[in-house]
mmCIF file of C-alpha atoms in Angstrom:
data_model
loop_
_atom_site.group_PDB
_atom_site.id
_atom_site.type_symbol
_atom_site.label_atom_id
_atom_site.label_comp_id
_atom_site.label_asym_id
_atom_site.label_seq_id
_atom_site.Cartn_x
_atom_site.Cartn_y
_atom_site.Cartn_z
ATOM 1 C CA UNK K 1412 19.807 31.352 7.179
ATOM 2 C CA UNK K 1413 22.425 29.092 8.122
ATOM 3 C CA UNK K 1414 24.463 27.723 5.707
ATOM 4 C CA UNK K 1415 24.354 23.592 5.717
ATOM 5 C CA UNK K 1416 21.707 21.240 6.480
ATOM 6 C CA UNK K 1417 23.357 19.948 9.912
ATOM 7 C CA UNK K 1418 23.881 23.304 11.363
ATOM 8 C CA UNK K 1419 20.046 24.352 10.056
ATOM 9 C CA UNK K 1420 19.024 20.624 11.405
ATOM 10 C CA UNK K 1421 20.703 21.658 15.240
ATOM 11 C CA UNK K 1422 19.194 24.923 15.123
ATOM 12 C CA UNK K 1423 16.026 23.373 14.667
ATOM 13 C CA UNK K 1424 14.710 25.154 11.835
ATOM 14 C CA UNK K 1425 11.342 23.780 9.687
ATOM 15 C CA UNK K 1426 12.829 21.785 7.024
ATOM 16 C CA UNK K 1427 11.010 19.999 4.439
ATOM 17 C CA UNK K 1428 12.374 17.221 1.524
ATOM 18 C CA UNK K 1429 11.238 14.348 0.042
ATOM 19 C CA UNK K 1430 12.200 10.987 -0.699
ATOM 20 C CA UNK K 1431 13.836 10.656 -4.233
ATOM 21 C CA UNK K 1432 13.045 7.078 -6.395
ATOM 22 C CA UNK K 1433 13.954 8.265 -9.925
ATOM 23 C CA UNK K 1434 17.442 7.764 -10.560
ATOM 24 C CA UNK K 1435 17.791 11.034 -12.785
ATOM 25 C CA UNK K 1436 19.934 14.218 -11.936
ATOM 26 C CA UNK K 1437 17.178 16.323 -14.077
ATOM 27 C CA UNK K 1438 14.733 15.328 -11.209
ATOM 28 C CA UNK K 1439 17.395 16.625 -8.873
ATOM 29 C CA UNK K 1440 17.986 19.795 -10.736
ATOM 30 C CA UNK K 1441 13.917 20.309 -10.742
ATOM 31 C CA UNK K 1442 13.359 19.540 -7.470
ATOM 32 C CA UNK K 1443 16.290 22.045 -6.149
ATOM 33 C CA UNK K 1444 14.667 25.136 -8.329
ATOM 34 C CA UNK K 1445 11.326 24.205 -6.218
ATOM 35 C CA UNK K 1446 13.546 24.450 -3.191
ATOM 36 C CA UNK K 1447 13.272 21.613 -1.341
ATOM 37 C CA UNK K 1448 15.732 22.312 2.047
ATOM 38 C CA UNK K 1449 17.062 18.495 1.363
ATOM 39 C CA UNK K 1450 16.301 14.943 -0.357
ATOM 40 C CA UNK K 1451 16.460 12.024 0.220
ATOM 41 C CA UNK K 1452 18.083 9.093 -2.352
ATOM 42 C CA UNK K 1453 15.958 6.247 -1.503
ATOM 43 C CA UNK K 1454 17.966 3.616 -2.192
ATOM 44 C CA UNK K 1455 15.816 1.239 0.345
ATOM 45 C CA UNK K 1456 12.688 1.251 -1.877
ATOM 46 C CA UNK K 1457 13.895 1.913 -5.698
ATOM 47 C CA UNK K 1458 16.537 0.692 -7.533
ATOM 48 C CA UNK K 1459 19.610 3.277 -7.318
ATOM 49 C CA UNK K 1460 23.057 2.104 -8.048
ATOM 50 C CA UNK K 1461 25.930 3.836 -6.480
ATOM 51 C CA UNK K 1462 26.990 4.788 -10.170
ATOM 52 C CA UNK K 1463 23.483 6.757 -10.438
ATOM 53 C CA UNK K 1464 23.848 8.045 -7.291
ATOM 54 C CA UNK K 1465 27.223 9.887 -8.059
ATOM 55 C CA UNK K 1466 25.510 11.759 -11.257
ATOM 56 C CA UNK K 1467 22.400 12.548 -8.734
ATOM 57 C CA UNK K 1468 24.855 14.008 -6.292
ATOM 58 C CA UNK K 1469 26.767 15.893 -8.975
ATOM 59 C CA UNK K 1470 23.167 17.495 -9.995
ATOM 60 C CA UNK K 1471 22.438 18.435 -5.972
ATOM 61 C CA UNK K 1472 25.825 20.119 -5.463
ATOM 62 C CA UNK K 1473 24.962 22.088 -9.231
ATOM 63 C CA UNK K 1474 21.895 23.383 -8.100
ATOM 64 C CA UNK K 1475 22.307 23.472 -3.931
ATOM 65 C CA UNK K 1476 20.143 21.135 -2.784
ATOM 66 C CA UNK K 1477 21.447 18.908 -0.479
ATOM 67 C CA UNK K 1478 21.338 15.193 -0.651
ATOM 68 C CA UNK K 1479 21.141 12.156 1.835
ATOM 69 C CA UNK K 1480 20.656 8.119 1.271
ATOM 70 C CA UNK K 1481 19.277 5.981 2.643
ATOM 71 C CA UNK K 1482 19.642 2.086 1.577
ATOM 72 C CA UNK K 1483 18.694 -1.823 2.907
ATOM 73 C CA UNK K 1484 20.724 -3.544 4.631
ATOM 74 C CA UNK K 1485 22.272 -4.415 8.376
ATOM 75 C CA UNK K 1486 26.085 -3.667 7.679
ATOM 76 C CA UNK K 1487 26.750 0.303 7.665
ATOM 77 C CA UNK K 1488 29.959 -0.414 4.704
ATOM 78 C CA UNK K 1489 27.801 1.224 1.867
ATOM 79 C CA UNK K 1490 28.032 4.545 3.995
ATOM 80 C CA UNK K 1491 31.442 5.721 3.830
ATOM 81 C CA UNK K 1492 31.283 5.698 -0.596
ATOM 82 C CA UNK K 1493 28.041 7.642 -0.875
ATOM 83 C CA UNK K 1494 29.406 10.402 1.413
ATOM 84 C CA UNK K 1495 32.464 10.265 -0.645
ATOM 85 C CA UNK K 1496 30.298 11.262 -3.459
ATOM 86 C CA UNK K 1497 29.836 14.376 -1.958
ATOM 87 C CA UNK K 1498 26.399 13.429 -0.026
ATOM 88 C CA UNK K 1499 25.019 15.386 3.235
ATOM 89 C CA UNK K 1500 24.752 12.537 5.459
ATOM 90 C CA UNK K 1501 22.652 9.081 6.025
ATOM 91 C CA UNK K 1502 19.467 8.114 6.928
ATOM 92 C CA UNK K 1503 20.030 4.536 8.394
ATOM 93 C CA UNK K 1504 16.774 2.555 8.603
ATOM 94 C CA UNK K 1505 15.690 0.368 11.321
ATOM 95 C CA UNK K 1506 18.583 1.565 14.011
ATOM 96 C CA UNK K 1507 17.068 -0.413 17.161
ATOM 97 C CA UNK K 1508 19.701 0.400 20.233
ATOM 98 C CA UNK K 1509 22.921 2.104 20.781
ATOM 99 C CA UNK K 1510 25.072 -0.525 19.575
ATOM 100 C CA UNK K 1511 23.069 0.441 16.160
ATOM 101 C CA UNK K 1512 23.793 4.004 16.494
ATOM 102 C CA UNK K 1513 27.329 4.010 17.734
ATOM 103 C CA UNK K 1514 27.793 1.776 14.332
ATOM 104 C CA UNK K 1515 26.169 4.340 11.912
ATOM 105 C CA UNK K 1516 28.092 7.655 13.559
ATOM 106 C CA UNK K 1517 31.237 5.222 13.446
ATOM 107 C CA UNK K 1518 31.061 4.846 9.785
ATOM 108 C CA UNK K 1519 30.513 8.723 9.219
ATOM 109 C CA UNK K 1520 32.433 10.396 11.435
ATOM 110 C CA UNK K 1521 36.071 10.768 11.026
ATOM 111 C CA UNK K 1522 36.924 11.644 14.357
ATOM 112 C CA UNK K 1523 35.689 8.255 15.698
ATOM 113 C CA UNK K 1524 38.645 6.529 13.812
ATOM 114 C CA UNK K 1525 36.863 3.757 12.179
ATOM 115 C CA UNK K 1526 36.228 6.051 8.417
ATOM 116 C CA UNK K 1527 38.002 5.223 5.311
ATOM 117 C CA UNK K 1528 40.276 8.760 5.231
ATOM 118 C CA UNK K 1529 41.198 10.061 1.551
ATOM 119 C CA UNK K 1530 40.289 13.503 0.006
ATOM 120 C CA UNK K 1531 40.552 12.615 -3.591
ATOM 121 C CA UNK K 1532 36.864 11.760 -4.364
ATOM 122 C CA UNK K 1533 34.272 14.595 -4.452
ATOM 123 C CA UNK K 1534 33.573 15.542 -0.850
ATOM 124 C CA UNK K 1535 37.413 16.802 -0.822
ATOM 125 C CA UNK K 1536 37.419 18.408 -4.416
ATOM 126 C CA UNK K 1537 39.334 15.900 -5.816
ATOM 127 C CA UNK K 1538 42.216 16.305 -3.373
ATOM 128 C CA UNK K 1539 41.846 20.177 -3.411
ATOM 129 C CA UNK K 1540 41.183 19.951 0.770
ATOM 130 C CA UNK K 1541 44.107 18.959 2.774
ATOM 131 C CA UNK K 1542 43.712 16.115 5.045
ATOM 132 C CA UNK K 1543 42.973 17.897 8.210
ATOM 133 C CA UNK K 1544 40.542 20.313 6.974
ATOM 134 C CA UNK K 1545 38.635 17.960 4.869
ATOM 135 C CA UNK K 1546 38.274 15.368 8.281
ATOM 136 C CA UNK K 1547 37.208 19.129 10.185
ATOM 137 C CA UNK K 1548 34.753 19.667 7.552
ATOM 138 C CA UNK K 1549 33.114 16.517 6.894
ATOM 139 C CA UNK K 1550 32.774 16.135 10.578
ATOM 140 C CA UNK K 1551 31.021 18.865 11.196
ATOM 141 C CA UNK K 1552 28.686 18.534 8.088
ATOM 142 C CA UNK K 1553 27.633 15.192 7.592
ATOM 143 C CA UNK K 1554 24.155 14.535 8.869
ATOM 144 C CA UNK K 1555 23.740 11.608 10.652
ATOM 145 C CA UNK K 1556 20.042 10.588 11.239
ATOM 146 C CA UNK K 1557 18.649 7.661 12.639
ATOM 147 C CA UNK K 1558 15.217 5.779 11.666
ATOM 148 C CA UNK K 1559 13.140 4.643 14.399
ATOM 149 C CA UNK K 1560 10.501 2.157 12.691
ATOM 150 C CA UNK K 1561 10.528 -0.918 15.023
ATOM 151 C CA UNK K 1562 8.863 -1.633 18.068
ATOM 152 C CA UNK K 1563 12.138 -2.912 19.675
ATOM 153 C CA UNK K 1564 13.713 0.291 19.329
ATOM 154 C CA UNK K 1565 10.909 2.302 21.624
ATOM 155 C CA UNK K 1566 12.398 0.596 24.930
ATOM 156 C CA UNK K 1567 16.261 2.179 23.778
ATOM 157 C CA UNK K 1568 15.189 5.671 22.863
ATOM 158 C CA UNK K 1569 17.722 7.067 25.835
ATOM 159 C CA UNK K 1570 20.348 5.732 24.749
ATOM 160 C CA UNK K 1571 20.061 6.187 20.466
ATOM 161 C CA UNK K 1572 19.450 9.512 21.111
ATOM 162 C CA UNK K 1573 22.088 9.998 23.379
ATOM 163 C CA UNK K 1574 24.566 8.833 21.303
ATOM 164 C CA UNK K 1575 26.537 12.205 20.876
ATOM 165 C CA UNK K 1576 26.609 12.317 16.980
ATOM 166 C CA UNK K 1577 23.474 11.258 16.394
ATOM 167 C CA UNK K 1578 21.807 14.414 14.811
ATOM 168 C CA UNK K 1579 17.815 13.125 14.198
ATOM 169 C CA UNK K 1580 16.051 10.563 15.103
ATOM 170 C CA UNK K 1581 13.527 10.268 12.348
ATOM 171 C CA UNK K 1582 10.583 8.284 12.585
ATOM 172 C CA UNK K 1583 9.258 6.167 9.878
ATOM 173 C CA UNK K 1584 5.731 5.467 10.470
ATOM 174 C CA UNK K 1585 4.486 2.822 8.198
ATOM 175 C CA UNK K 1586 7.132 0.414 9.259
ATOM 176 C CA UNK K 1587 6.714 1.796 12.598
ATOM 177 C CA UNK K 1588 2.957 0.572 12.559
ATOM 178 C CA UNK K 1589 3.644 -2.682 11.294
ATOM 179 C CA UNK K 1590 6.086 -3.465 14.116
ATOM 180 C CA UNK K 1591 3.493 -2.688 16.538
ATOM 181 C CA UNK K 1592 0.542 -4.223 15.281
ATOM 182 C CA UNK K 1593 -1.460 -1.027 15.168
ATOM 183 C CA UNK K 1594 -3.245 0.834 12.069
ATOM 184 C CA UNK K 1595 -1.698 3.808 10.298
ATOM 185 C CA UNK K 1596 -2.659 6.196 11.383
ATOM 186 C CA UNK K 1597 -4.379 5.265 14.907
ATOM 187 C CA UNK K 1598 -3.941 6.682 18.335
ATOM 188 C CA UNK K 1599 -1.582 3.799 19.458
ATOM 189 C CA UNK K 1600 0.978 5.027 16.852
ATOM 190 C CA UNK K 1601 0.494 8.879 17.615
ATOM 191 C CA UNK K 1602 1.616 7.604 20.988
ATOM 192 C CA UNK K 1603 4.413 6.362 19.829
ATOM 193 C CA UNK K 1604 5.403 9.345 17.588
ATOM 194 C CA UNK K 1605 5.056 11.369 20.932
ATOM 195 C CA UNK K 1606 7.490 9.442 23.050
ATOM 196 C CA UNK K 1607 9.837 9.337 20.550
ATOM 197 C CA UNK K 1608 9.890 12.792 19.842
ATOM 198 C CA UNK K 1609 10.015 13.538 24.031
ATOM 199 C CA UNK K 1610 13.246 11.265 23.817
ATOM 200 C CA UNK K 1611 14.336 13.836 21.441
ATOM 201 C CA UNK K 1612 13.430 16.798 23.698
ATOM 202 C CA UNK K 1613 15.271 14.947 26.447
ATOM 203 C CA UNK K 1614 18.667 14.477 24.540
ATOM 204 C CA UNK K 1615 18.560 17.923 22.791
ATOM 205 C CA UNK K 1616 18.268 15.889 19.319
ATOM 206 C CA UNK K 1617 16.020 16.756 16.248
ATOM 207 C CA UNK K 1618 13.092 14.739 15.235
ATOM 208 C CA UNK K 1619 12.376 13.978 11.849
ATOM 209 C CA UNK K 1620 9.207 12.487 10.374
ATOM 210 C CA UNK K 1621 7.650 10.776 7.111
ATOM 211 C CA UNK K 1622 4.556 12.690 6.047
ATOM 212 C CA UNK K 1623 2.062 11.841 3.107
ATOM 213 C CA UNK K 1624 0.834 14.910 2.782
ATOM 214 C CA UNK K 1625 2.283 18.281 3.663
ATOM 215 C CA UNK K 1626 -1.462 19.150 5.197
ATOM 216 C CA UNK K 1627 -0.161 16.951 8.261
ATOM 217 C CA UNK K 1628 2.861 19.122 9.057
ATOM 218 C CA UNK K 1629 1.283 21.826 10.675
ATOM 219 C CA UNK K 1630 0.105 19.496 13.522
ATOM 220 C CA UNK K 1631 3.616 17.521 13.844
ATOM 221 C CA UNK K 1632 5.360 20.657 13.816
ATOM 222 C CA UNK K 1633 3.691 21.883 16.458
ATOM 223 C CA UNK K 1634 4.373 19.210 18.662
ATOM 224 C CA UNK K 1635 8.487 18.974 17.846
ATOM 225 C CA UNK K 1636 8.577 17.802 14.788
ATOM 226 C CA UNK K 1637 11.276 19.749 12.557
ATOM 227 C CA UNK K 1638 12.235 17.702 9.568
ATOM 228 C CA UNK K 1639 10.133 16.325 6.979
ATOM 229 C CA UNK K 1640 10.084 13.947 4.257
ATOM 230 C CA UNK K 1641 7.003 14.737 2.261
ATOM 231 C CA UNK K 1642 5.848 12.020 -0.030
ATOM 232 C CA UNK K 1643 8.520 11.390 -2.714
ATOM 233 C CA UNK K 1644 9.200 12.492 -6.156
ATOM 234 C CA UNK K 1645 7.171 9.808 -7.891
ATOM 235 C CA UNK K 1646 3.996 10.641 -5.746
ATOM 236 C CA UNK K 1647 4.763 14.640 -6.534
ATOM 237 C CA UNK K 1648 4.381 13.576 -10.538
ATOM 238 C CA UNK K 1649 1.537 11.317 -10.174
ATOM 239 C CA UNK K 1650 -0.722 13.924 -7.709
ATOM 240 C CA UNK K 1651 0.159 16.457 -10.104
ATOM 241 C CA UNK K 1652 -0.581 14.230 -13.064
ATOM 242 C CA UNK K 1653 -4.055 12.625 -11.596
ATOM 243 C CA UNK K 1654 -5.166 16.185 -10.339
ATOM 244 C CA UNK K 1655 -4.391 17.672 -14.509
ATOM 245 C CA UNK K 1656 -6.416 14.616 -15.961
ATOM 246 C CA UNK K 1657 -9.278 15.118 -13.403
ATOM 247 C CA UNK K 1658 -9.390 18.823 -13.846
ATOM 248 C CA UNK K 1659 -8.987 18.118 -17.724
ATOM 249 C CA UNK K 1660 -11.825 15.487 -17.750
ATOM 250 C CA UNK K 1661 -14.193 17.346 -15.749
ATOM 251 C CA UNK K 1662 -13.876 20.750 -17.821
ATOM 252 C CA UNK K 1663 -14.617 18.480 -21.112
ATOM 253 C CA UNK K 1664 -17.987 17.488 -19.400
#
């Protein structure tokens, strides 16, 4: 097995994480001894504050798992401090055309010229990486992945995923649906999911993709899906906490 997520990511492996809500590094510790390949700190849809985030990416580096965020907003500036913390890389929501991704891979990649450069905070041990080899490393580690979830973005697929350090377009399907005015799930979305993921195929770039349920991997995989976000660590506790009360409840009777 490879040894980090972008390399395992390129080589296409089956990789499955979840979204992460709960601002808590014991949910990061427990989640890494189920061994997750990756999370995801969503910062878009719970309330996580950058100081949170650095205890949460303390607890992933502890325990291996590796970490991403993703988080609101149109301006990529909040990028550069989370990956200081020591993060695997971005998830950047609602990228829509190049000018989108050449903005994202700007703001993580050293080599573009446009990153804040200093090895003192975690990702360089506290200064313990020189300068060039911490710029070498972080270039060739961070993750960069893209969310396609707008209609807009369908007619640019070419040129996101040719962007050269772009490393996954990952498709977020509720937001995805909404944008086109279809049901989730229905047909007209599956067709959507499909040319994105032959834009992938095209460019030589992963495909990642939102799941509910980890019963609907199978299929996705199958048809070039190879990352997945599986529900998220608040819907792991309540499905586990619904199915104890039910099985609880209906032994009683």
């Amino acid at each position: 097995m490879t040894s980090n997520l972008r390399t395992r990511i390129r080589a296409g492996e089956l990789l499955v994480g979840s979204f992460i809500k709960t601002p808590s590094p014991h949910v990061i510790e427990i989640l890494g001894h189920a061994k997750l390949d990756f999370g995801v700190i969503d910062q878009e849809h719970a309330p996580i504050g950058i100081a949170q985030v650095d205890m949460m990416a303390l607890a992933g580096k502890a325990i291996g798992l590796p970490l991403l965020s993703r988080r609101w907003g149109a301006s990529v500036d909040w990028i550069s401090p989370l990956l200081d913390l020591g993060l695997a890389g971005v998830m950047v929501p609602h990228v829509v055309n190049a000018d989108g991704a050449r903005a994202v891979c700007d703001a993580v990649r050293f080599s573009r010229g446009k990153r804040g450069l200093s090895p003192s905070p975690r990702a360089g041990n506290y200064g313990g990486i020189g300068i060039a080899d911490y710029r070498a490393k972080c270039d060739a580690e961070s993750v960069v992945m893209v969310q396609i979830e707008d209609e807009s973005a369908l007619a640019h697929l070419d040129e996101i995923a040719g962007e050269p350090d772009v490393d996954l377009l990952f498709i977020g399907p509720a937001d995805l649906s909404q944008s086109m005015g279809v049901s989730y799930p229905s047909p007209e979305l599956d067709a959507a999911i499909e040319q994105i993921i032959a834009a992938g195929k095209k460019a030589g770039v992963a495909i990642g993709l939102f799941v509910g349920d980890a019963g609907h991997i199978a299929k996705w995989h199958a048809s070039g899906v190879s990352v997945f976000v599986c529900g998220s660590d608040q819907a792991l506790l309540r499905k586990s906490a619904t199915q104890m009360m039910a099985t609880a409840k209906t032994e009683k009777e």
